[in-house]
Amino acid sequence: EAQVTQNPRYLITVTGKKLTVTCSQNMNHEYMSWYRQDPGLGLRQIYYSMNVEVTDKGDVPEGYKVSRKEKRNFPLILESPSPNQTSLYFCATGREGQFYGYTFGSGTRLTVV
Amino acid sequence: ILNVEQSPQSLHVQEGDSTNFTCSFPSSNFYALHWYRWETAKSPEALFVMTLNGDEKKKGRISATLNTKEGYSYLYIKGSQPEDSATYLCAFGGSNYKLTFGKGTLLTVNP
């Protein structure tokens, strides 16, 4: 079954404690991206990757890191989380960038206290 | 940051009504326009991807049109049903390979 697996679904953590949200896809998609969803602000892009070892900043990259060592995985790393990173995060994947619809993961609700 | 505007923000209709909403986007450096349907507590699901001016797409009772010269797209729902209740998102794809989303239109269909 084609899917985008995102973990964890829910996470409560403390300020400054490094964490990683994982995203894995089994569709051989070249394009992967991370978004955050905040009330009244819509989905905002954090980072995206066109292929292995190719990543680029989205609109709100501050405080986040990503890596794309393998085609199927695109983890989102928060080195020192802060309360303003409390949000709902989505991983999305697609073929060849924006010419095909994205498939979204199930989301990660992160709370930083 | 690109400006992708959706209107209205929210909409209440009665079952059986037809409705439409608008997505406005930059008319330059256009590559693609996406529409997604996002139900509460789920993930967004792709409805349409349109790339050519004048494109029209249809899936069941839902259809969309695209005008890249003036920078707008319409989403139409014919004979709305309660299960159509969701947030409808549009997203603009430009030459920089980024997909920028609008804030969405929240549709509620009352039985």
mmCIF file of C-alpha atoms in Angstrom:
data_model
loop_
_atom_site.group_PDB
_atom_site.id
_atom_site.type_symbol
_atom_site.label_atom_id
_atom_site.label_comp_id
_atom_site.label_asym_id
_atom_site.label_seq_id
_atom_site.Cartn_x
_atom_site.Cartn_y
_atom_site.Cartn_z
ATOM 1 C CA GLU A 1 0.000 0.000 0.000
ATOM 2 C CA ALA A 2 1.335 3.420 -1.002
ATOM 3 C CA GLN A 3 1.851 5.506 2.086
ATOM 4 C CA VAL A 4 3.725 8.232 3.880
ATOM 5 C CA THR A 5 4.570 7.213 7.442
ATOM 6 C CA GLN A 6 5.159 9.991 9.909
ATOM 7 C CA ASN A 7 6.178 9.460 13.527
ATOM 8 C CA PRO A 8 5.376 10.220 16.230
ATOM 9 C CA ARG A 9 1.719 11.294 15.944
ATOM 10 C CA TYR A 10 1.868 13.215 19.205
ATOM 11 C CA LEU A 11 4.817 14.549 21.164
ATOM 12 C CA ILE A 12 5.151 16.739 24.238
ATOM 13 C CA THR A 13 8.686 17.854 24.990
ATOM 14 C CA VAL A 14 10.591 20.464 26.938
ATOM 15 C CA THR A 15 12.418 23.505 25.638
ATOM 16 C CA GLY A 16 15.908 22.705 24.407
ATOM 17 C CA LYS A 17 15.593 18.921 24.179
ATOM 18 C CA LYS A 18 16.578 17.823 20.690
ATOM 19 C CA LEU A 19 13.998 15.815 18.791
ATOM 20 C CA THR A 20 13.475 14.235 15.398
ATOM 21 C CA VAL A 21 10.218 13.708 13.550
ATOM 22 C CA THR A 22 10.558 10.957 10.969
ATOM 23 C CA CYS A 23 8.966 10.723 7.540
ATOM 24 C CA SER A 24 9.234 7.691 5.310
ATOM 25 C CA GLN A 25 7.582 6.974 1.935
ATOM 26 C CA ASN A 26 7.339 3.806 -0.142
ATOM 27 C CA MET A 27 6.311 5.407 -3.440
ATOM 28 C CA ASN A 28 9.784 6.208 -4.778
ATOM 29 C CA HIS A 29 8.870 9.897 -4.857
ATOM 30 C CA GLU A 30 11.654 12.339 -5.641
ATOM 31 C CA TYR A 31 10.093 15.292 -3.872
ATOM 32 C CA MET A 32 9.578 15.513 -0.101
ATOM 33 C CA SER A 33 8.630 18.484 2.011
ATOM 34 C CA TRP A 34 7.802 19.541 5.563
ATOM 35 C CA TYR A 35 4.985 21.926 6.478
ATOM 36 C CA ARG A 36 3.699 23.342 9.703
ATOM 37 C CA GLN A 37 0.080 24.254 10.279
ATOM 38 C CA ASP A 38 -0.814 27.025 12.720
ATOM 39 C CA PRO A 39 -4.276 28.515 13.312
ATOM 40 C CA GLY A 40 -4.944 31.424 10.988
ATOM 41 C CA LEU A 41 -1.670 30.951 9.108
ATOM 42 C CA GLY A 42 -2.327 27.979 6.875
ATOM 43 C CA LEU A 43 0.264 25.421 5.820
ATOM 44 C CA ARG A 44 3.735 26.973 5.696
ATOM 45 C CA GLN A 45 6.675 25.220 4.122
ATOM 46 C CA ILE A 46 9.706 24.565 6.328
ATOM 47 C CA TYR A 47 12.112 22.667 4.053
ATOM 48 C CA TYR A 48 11.865 20.647 0.877
ATOM 49 C CA SER A 49 13.998 18.180 -1.027
ATOM 50 C CA MET A 50 14.062 17.531 -4.759
ATOM 51 C CA ASN A 51 16.070 14.327 -4.406
ATOM 52 C CA VAL A 52 18.738 12.566 -2.351
ATOM 53 C CA GLU A 53 21.249 15.037 -0.891
ATOM 54 C CA VAL A 54 19.308 18.003 -2.369
ATOM 55 C CA THR A 55 17.473 20.126 0.194
ATOM 56 C CA ASP A 56 16.364 23.745 0.267
ATOM 57 C CA LYS A 57 14.726 26.182 2.639
ATOM 58 C CA GLY A 58 11.028 26.892 2.541
ATOM 59 C CA ASP A 59 9.370 29.950 4.009
ATOM 60 C CA VAL A 60 9.935 29.238 7.722
ATOM 61 C CA PRO A 61 13.192 27.240 8.087
ATOM 62 C CA GLU A 62 14.549 28.886 11.259
ATOM 63 C CA GLY A 63 15.074 26.428 14.086
ATOM 64 C CA TYR A 64 14.800 23.334 11.882
ATOM 65 C CA LYS A 65 17.193 21.034 10.054
ATOM 66 C CA VAL A 66 16.568 18.266 7.547
ATOM 67 C CA SER A 67 18.555 15.612 5.757
ATOM 68 C CA ARG A 68 17.928 13.408 2.726
ATOM 69 C CA LYS A 69 20.465 10.612 2.829
ATOM 70 C CA GLU A 70 18.068 8.076 1.315
ATOM 71 C CA LYS A 71 15.243 8.641 -1.135
ATOM 72 C CA ARG A 72 12.554 7.229 1.163
ATOM 73 C CA ASN A 73 13.398 9.180 4.344
ATOM 74 C CA PHE A 74 13.258 12.888 5.149
ATOM 75 C CA PRO A 75 13.562 13.503 8.906
ATOM 76 C CA LEU A 76 12.846 16.887 10.484
ATOM 77 C CA ILE A 77 15.230 17.788 13.293
ATOM 78 C CA LEU A 78 14.636 20.365 15.985
ATOM 79 C CA GLU A 79 18.040 20.858 17.628
ATOM 80 C CA SER A 80 16.762 23.085 20.434
ATOM 81 C CA PRO A 81 12.961 23.253 20.378
ATOM 82 C CA SER A 82 11.227 26.355 21.657
ATOM 83 C CA PRO A 83 7.558 26.963 22.544
ATOM 84 C CA ASN A 84 6.987 28.856 19.257
ATOM 85 C CA GLN A 85 7.604 25.563 17.455
ATOM 86 C CA THR A 86 4.483 24.110 19.021
ATOM 87 C CA SER A 87 2.476 23.227 15.934
ATOM 88 C CA LEU A 88 0.966 20.531 13.734
ATOM 89 C CA TYR A 89 3.593 19.223 11.305
ATOM 90 C CA PHE A 90 3.000 17.441 8.006
ATOM 91 C CA CYS A 91 5.356 15.628 5.720
ATOM 92 C CA ALA A 92 4.329 15.590 2.061
ATOM 93 C CA THR A 93 5.767 13.717 -0.900
ATOM 94 C CA GLY A 94 5.292 13.905 -4.643
ATOM 95 C CA ARG A 95 6.661 13.066 -8.053
ATOM 96 C CA GLU A 96 8.753 15.694 -9.849
ATOM 97 C CA GLY A 97 7.878 18.618 -7.642
ATOM 98 C CA GLN A 98 4.591 20.388 -8.217
ATOM 99 C CA PHE A 99 3.197 18.685 -11.353
ATOM 100 C CA TYR A 100 1.501 15.913 -9.422
ATOM 101 C CA GLY A 101 -0.577 15.986 -6.274
ATOM 102 C CA TYR A 102 1.215 15.533 -2.987
ATOM 103 C CA THR A 103 0.596 12.673 -0.578
ATOM 104 C CA PHE A 104 0.582 13.809 3.026
ATOM 105 C CA GLY A 105 1.578 11.946 6.157
ATOM 106 C CA SER A 106 -0.839 11.696 9.056
ATOM 107 C CA GLY A 107 0.668 14.651 10.914
ATOM 108 C CA THR A 108 2.611 15.173 14.144
ATOM 109 C CA ARG A 109 1.129 17.296 16.887
ATOM 110 C CA LEU A 110 4.133 18.770 18.731
ATOM 111 C CA THR A 111 3.907 20.675 22.000
ATOM 112 C CA VAL A 112 7.024 22.335 23.424
ATOM 113 C CA VAL A 113 6.692 23.450 27.039
ATOM 114 C CA ILE B 1 6.804 34.983 0.421
ATOM 115 C CA LEU B 2 4.191 34.496 -2.307
ATOM 116 C CA ASN B 3 0.616 35.616 -1.711
ATOM 117 C CA VAL B 4 -2.009 32.930 -2.313
ATOM 118 C CA GLU B 5 -5.448 34.146 -1.275
ATOM 119 C CA GLN B 6 -8.582 32.067 -0.846
ATOM 120 C CA SER B 7 -12.100 33.374 -0.430
ATOM 121 C CA PRO B 8 -14.338 33.110 1.349
ATOM 122 C CA GLN B 9 -12.634 32.003 4.574
ATOM 123 C CA SER B 10 -15.675 29.958 5.506
ATOM 124 C CA LEU B 11 -18.985 29.040 3.987
ATOM 125 C CA HIS B 12 -22.177 27.415 5.260
ATOM 126 C CA VAL B 13 -24.542 25.895 2.711
ATOM 127 C CA GLN B 14 -27.564 23.623 2.800
ATOM 128 C CA GLU B 15 -27.485 20.093 1.472
ATOM 129 C CA GLY B 16 -28.213 20.174 -2.245
ATOM 130 C CA ASP B 17 -26.873 23.712 -2.793
ATOM 131 C CA SER B 18 -24.162 24.279 -5.345
ATOM 132 C CA THR B 19 -21.263 26.428 -4.283
ATOM 133 C CA ASN B 20 -17.922 27.773 -5.422
ATOM 134 C CA PHE B 21 -14.824 29.363 -3.979
ATOM 135 C CA THR B 22 -11.870 31.273 -5.312
ATOM 136 C CA CYS B 23 -8.105 30.987 -5.196
ATOM 137 C CA SER B 24 -5.985 33.974 -6.300
ATOM 138 C CA PHE B 25 -2.287 33.614 -6.998
ATOM 139 C CA PRO B 26 0.602 35.418 -8.730
ATOM 140 C CA SER B 27 0.232 35.400 -12.515
ATOM 141 C CA SER B 28 3.988 35.254 -13.116
ATOM 142 C CA ASN B 29 6.344 32.246 -12.892
ATOM 143 C CA PHE B 30 3.381 29.886 -12.853
ATOM 144 C CA TYR B 31 3.970 26.126 -13.045
ATOM 145 C CA ALA B 32 0.964 24.474 -11.400
ATOM 146 C CA LEU B 33 -2.104 25.044 -9.236
ATOM 147 C CA HIS B 34 -3.194 22.368 -6.782
ATOM 148 C CA TRP B 35 -6.492 21.848 -4.965
ATOM 149 C CA TYR B 36 -6.701 19.724 -1.813
ATOM 150 C CA ARG B 37 -9.529 18.577 0.401
ATOM 151 C CA TRP B 38 -8.774 18.468 4.130
ATOM 152 C CA GLU B 39 -11.227 16.821 6.483
ATOM 153 C CA THR B 40 -10.988 17.422 10.221
ATOM 154 C CA ALA B 41 -8.514 15.121 11.999
ATOM 155 C CA LYS B 42 -7.216 13.784 8.672
ATOM 156 C CA SER B 43 -4.499 14.784 6.214
ATOM 157 C CA PRO B 44 -4.996 16.884 3.079
ATOM 158 C CA GLU B 45 -5.853 14.832 -0.012
ATOM 159 C CA ALA B 46 -5.140 15.950 -3.559
ATOM 160 C CA LEU B 47 -8.176 16.782 -5.712
ATOM 161 C CA PHE B 48 -6.698 18.384 -8.827
ATOM 162 C CA VAL B 49 -3.456 19.613 -10.306
ATOM 163 C CA MET B 50 -3.801 22.080 -13.172
ATOM 164 C CA THR B 51 -0.972 23.401 -15.281
ATOM 165 C CA LEU B 52 -2.424 25.058 -18.392
ATOM 166 C CA ASN B 53 -4.411 28.258 -18.749
ATOM 167 C CA GLY B 54 -8.032 27.324 -19.381
ATOM 168 C CA ASP B 55 -7.653 23.897 -17.763
ATOM 169 C CA GLU B 56 -10.836 22.399 -16.391
ATOM 170 C CA LYS B 57 -10.830 19.314 -14.190
ATOM 171 C CA LYS B 58 -13.729 17.301 -12.816
ATOM 172 C CA LYS B 59 -14.098 14.558 -10.214
ATOM 173 C CA GLY B 60 -17.685 13.550 -9.545
ATOM 174 C CA ARG B 61 -19.592 16.620 -8.330
ATOM 175 C CA ILE B 62 -16.430 18.705 -7.886
ATOM 176 C CA SER B 63 -14.803 20.651 -10.680
ATOM 177 C CA ALA B 64 -12.154 23.350 -11.026
ATOM 178 C CA THR B 65 -11.101 25.926 -13.578
ATOM 179 C CA LEU B 66 -7.848 27.800 -14.068
ATOM 180 C CA ASN B 67 -6.986 31.249 -15.413
ATOM 181 C CA THR B 68 -3.238 31.771 -15.255
ATOM 182 C CA LYS B 69 -3.263 35.107 -17.108
ATOM 183 C CA GLU B 70 -5.297 36.794 -14.408
ATOM 184 C CA GLY B 71 -4.157 34.518 -11.581
ATOM 185 C CA TYR B 72 -7.263 32.792 -10.290
ATOM 186 C CA SER B 73 -8.864 29.374 -9.998
ATOM 187 C CA TYR B 74 -12.413 28.428 -9.050
ATOM 188 C CA LEU B 75 -13.526 25.264 -7.293
ATOM 189 C CA TYR B 76 -17.170 24.272 -7.808
ATOM 190 C CA ILE B 77 -19.219 21.748 -5.867
ATOM 191 C CA LYS B 78 -22.553 20.775 -7.390
ATOM 192 C CA GLY B 79 -25.316 19.530 -5.101
ATOM 193 C CA SER B 80 -23.322 19.734 -1.853
ATOM 194 C CA GLN B 81 -23.602 16.825 0.563
ATOM 195 C CA PRO B 82 -22.730 16.756 4.292
ATOM 196 C CA GLU B 83 -19.708 14.577 3.479
ATOM 197 C CA ASP B 84 -18.324 17.467 1.390
ATOM 198 C CA SER B 85 -17.760 19.390 4.629
ATOM 199 C CA ALA B 86 -14.024 20.058 4.803
ATOM 200 C CA THR B 87 -11.405 22.729 4.318
ATOM 201 C CA TYR B 88 -10.472 23.192 0.668
ATOM 202 C CA LEU B 89 -6.908 24.316 0.071
ATOM 203 C CA CYS B 90 -5.322 25.656 -3.052
ATOM 204 C CA ALA B 91 -1.564 25.772 -3.592
ATOM 205 C CA PHE B 92 0.563 27.641 -6.125
ATOM 206 C CA GLY B 93 3.586 25.968 -7.677
ATOM 207 C CA GLY B 94 6.132 28.352 -9.155
ATOM 208 C CA SER B 95 9.436 28.112 -10.939
ATOM 209 C CA ASN B 96 11.330 27.634 -7.670
ATOM 210 C CA TYR B 97 9.786 24.168 -7.114
ATOM 211 C CA LYS B 98 8.073 25.341 -3.929
ATOM 212 C CA LEU B 99 4.362 24.802 -3.329
ATOM 213 C CA THR B 100 2.752 27.706 -1.448
ATOM 214 C CA PHE B 101 -0.636 27.063 0.147
ATOM 215 C CA GLY B 102 -3.507 29.426 0.740
ATOM 216 C CA LYS B 103 -5.235 29.458 4.142
ATOM 217 C CA GLY B 104 -8.188 27.497 2.862
ATOM 218 C CA THR B 105 -11.965 27.782 2.655
ATOM 219 C CA LEU B 106 -13.865 25.929 5.375
ATOM 220 C CA LEU B 107 -17.065 24.492 3.927
ATOM 221 C CA THR B 108 -19.878 23.271 6.182
ATOM 222 C CA VAL B 109 -22.830 21.535 4.537
ATOM 223 C CA ASN B 110 -25.898 21.374 6.727
ATOM 224 C CA PRO B 111 -28.262 18.408 6.261
#
